[in-house]
Coordinates of C-alpha atoms in Angstrom, one line a residue:
M1 CA 75.4 86.6 148.7
A2 CA 74.0 88.8 146.2
N3 CA 77.8 89.7 145.4
Q4 CA 79.0 86.2 145.3
I5 CA 76.2 85.4 142.6
T6 CA 76.4 88.3 140.6
T7 CA 80.3 87.7 140.4
K8 CA 79.8 83.8 139.4
M9 CA 77.2 84.9 136.9
L10 CA 80.2 87.6 135.0
F11 CA 82.8 84.5 135.7
T12 CA 80.2 82.5 133.4
L13 CA 80.0 85.0 130.9
A14 CA 83.2 85.7 130.2
I15 CA 83.9 82.0 129.9
S16 CA 81.3 81.6 127.7
L17 CA 82.3 84.8 125.7
L18 CA 86.1 82.9 125.2
L19 CA 84.8 79.9 124.2
V20 CA 82.2 81.0 121.8
S21 CA 84.7 83.8 120.5
S22 CA 87.7 81.0 120.3
S23 CA 85.3 78.6 118.1
I24 CA 84.2 81.4 115.7
A25 CA 87.9 82.4 115.2
S26 CA 89.0 79.1 114.1
S27 CA 86.1 78.6 111.9
D28 CA 87.5 78.3 107.9
V29 CA 85.6 81.1 106.8
P30 CA 87.4 83.3 103.6
F31 CA 88.0 86.8 103.4
I32 CA 89.7 89.2 101.6
V33 CA 93.5 91.4 102.1
A34 CA 93.0 93.6 99.7
H35 CA 96.3 96.6 98.9
K36 CA 95.6 99.4 96.7
K37 CA 98.3 102.0 95.6
A38 CA 97.7 104.9 93.5
T39 CA 101.4 106.3 91.8
L40 CA 101.3 109.8 89.8
S41 CA 104.6 110.1 87.8
S42 CA 105.5 112.9 85.5
L43 CA 106.8 112.4 82.2
K44 CA 109.3 114.3 80.3
S45 CA 106.7 115.7 77.8
G46 CA 104.6 117.5 80.5
T47 CA 102.3 114.8 81.2
E48 CA 101.3 113.2 84.1
R49 CA 100.8 109.0 84.3
V50 CA 98.5 107.8 87.0
S51 CA 99.3 104.3 87.7
V52 CA 96.9 102.3 90.3
S53 CA 97.4 98.7 91.6
I54 CA 95.6 96.7 93.4
D55 CA 96.6 93.4 94.9
I56 CA 93.6 91.1 96.3
F57 CA 94.6 88.0 98.1
N58 CA 91.9 85.1 99.3
Q59 CA 92.7 84.2 102.9
G60 CA 91.2 80.7 103.8
S61 CA 90.4 77.3 102.2
S62 CA 87.3 78.2 100.9
L63 CA 86.1 80.0 97.8
V64 CA 85.3 83.7 97.8
Q65 CA 82.8 85.4 95.0
M66 CA 83.7 88.9 94.0
F67 CA 82.2 91.3 91.5
L68 CA 84.8 94.1 90.4
F69 CA 83.4 97.4 89.5
P70 CA 84.9 100.7 89.1
N71 CA 85.9 102.4 92.5
Q72 CA 84.1 99.5 94.1
I73 CA 84.7 95.5 95.0
Y74 CA 81.9 93.9 96.1
V75 CA 82.3 90.5 98.2
L76 CA 79.7 87.9 98.6

């Protein structure tokens, strides 16, 4: 009897978590996908050049506020 109640409670909990997680996943909230790339190239004069590129994408229809500081990206 106790085993049936435990099984039923676990099943109900699993279904509830599934429904809640699917509703959270389908909500439209902004998030950022950022790709960072740094390349080092040697020039003929014996100097080196560092190139840094950052690609930032806003995925979602809502706006994202970003503050760019050296070496950091802050998202509100």
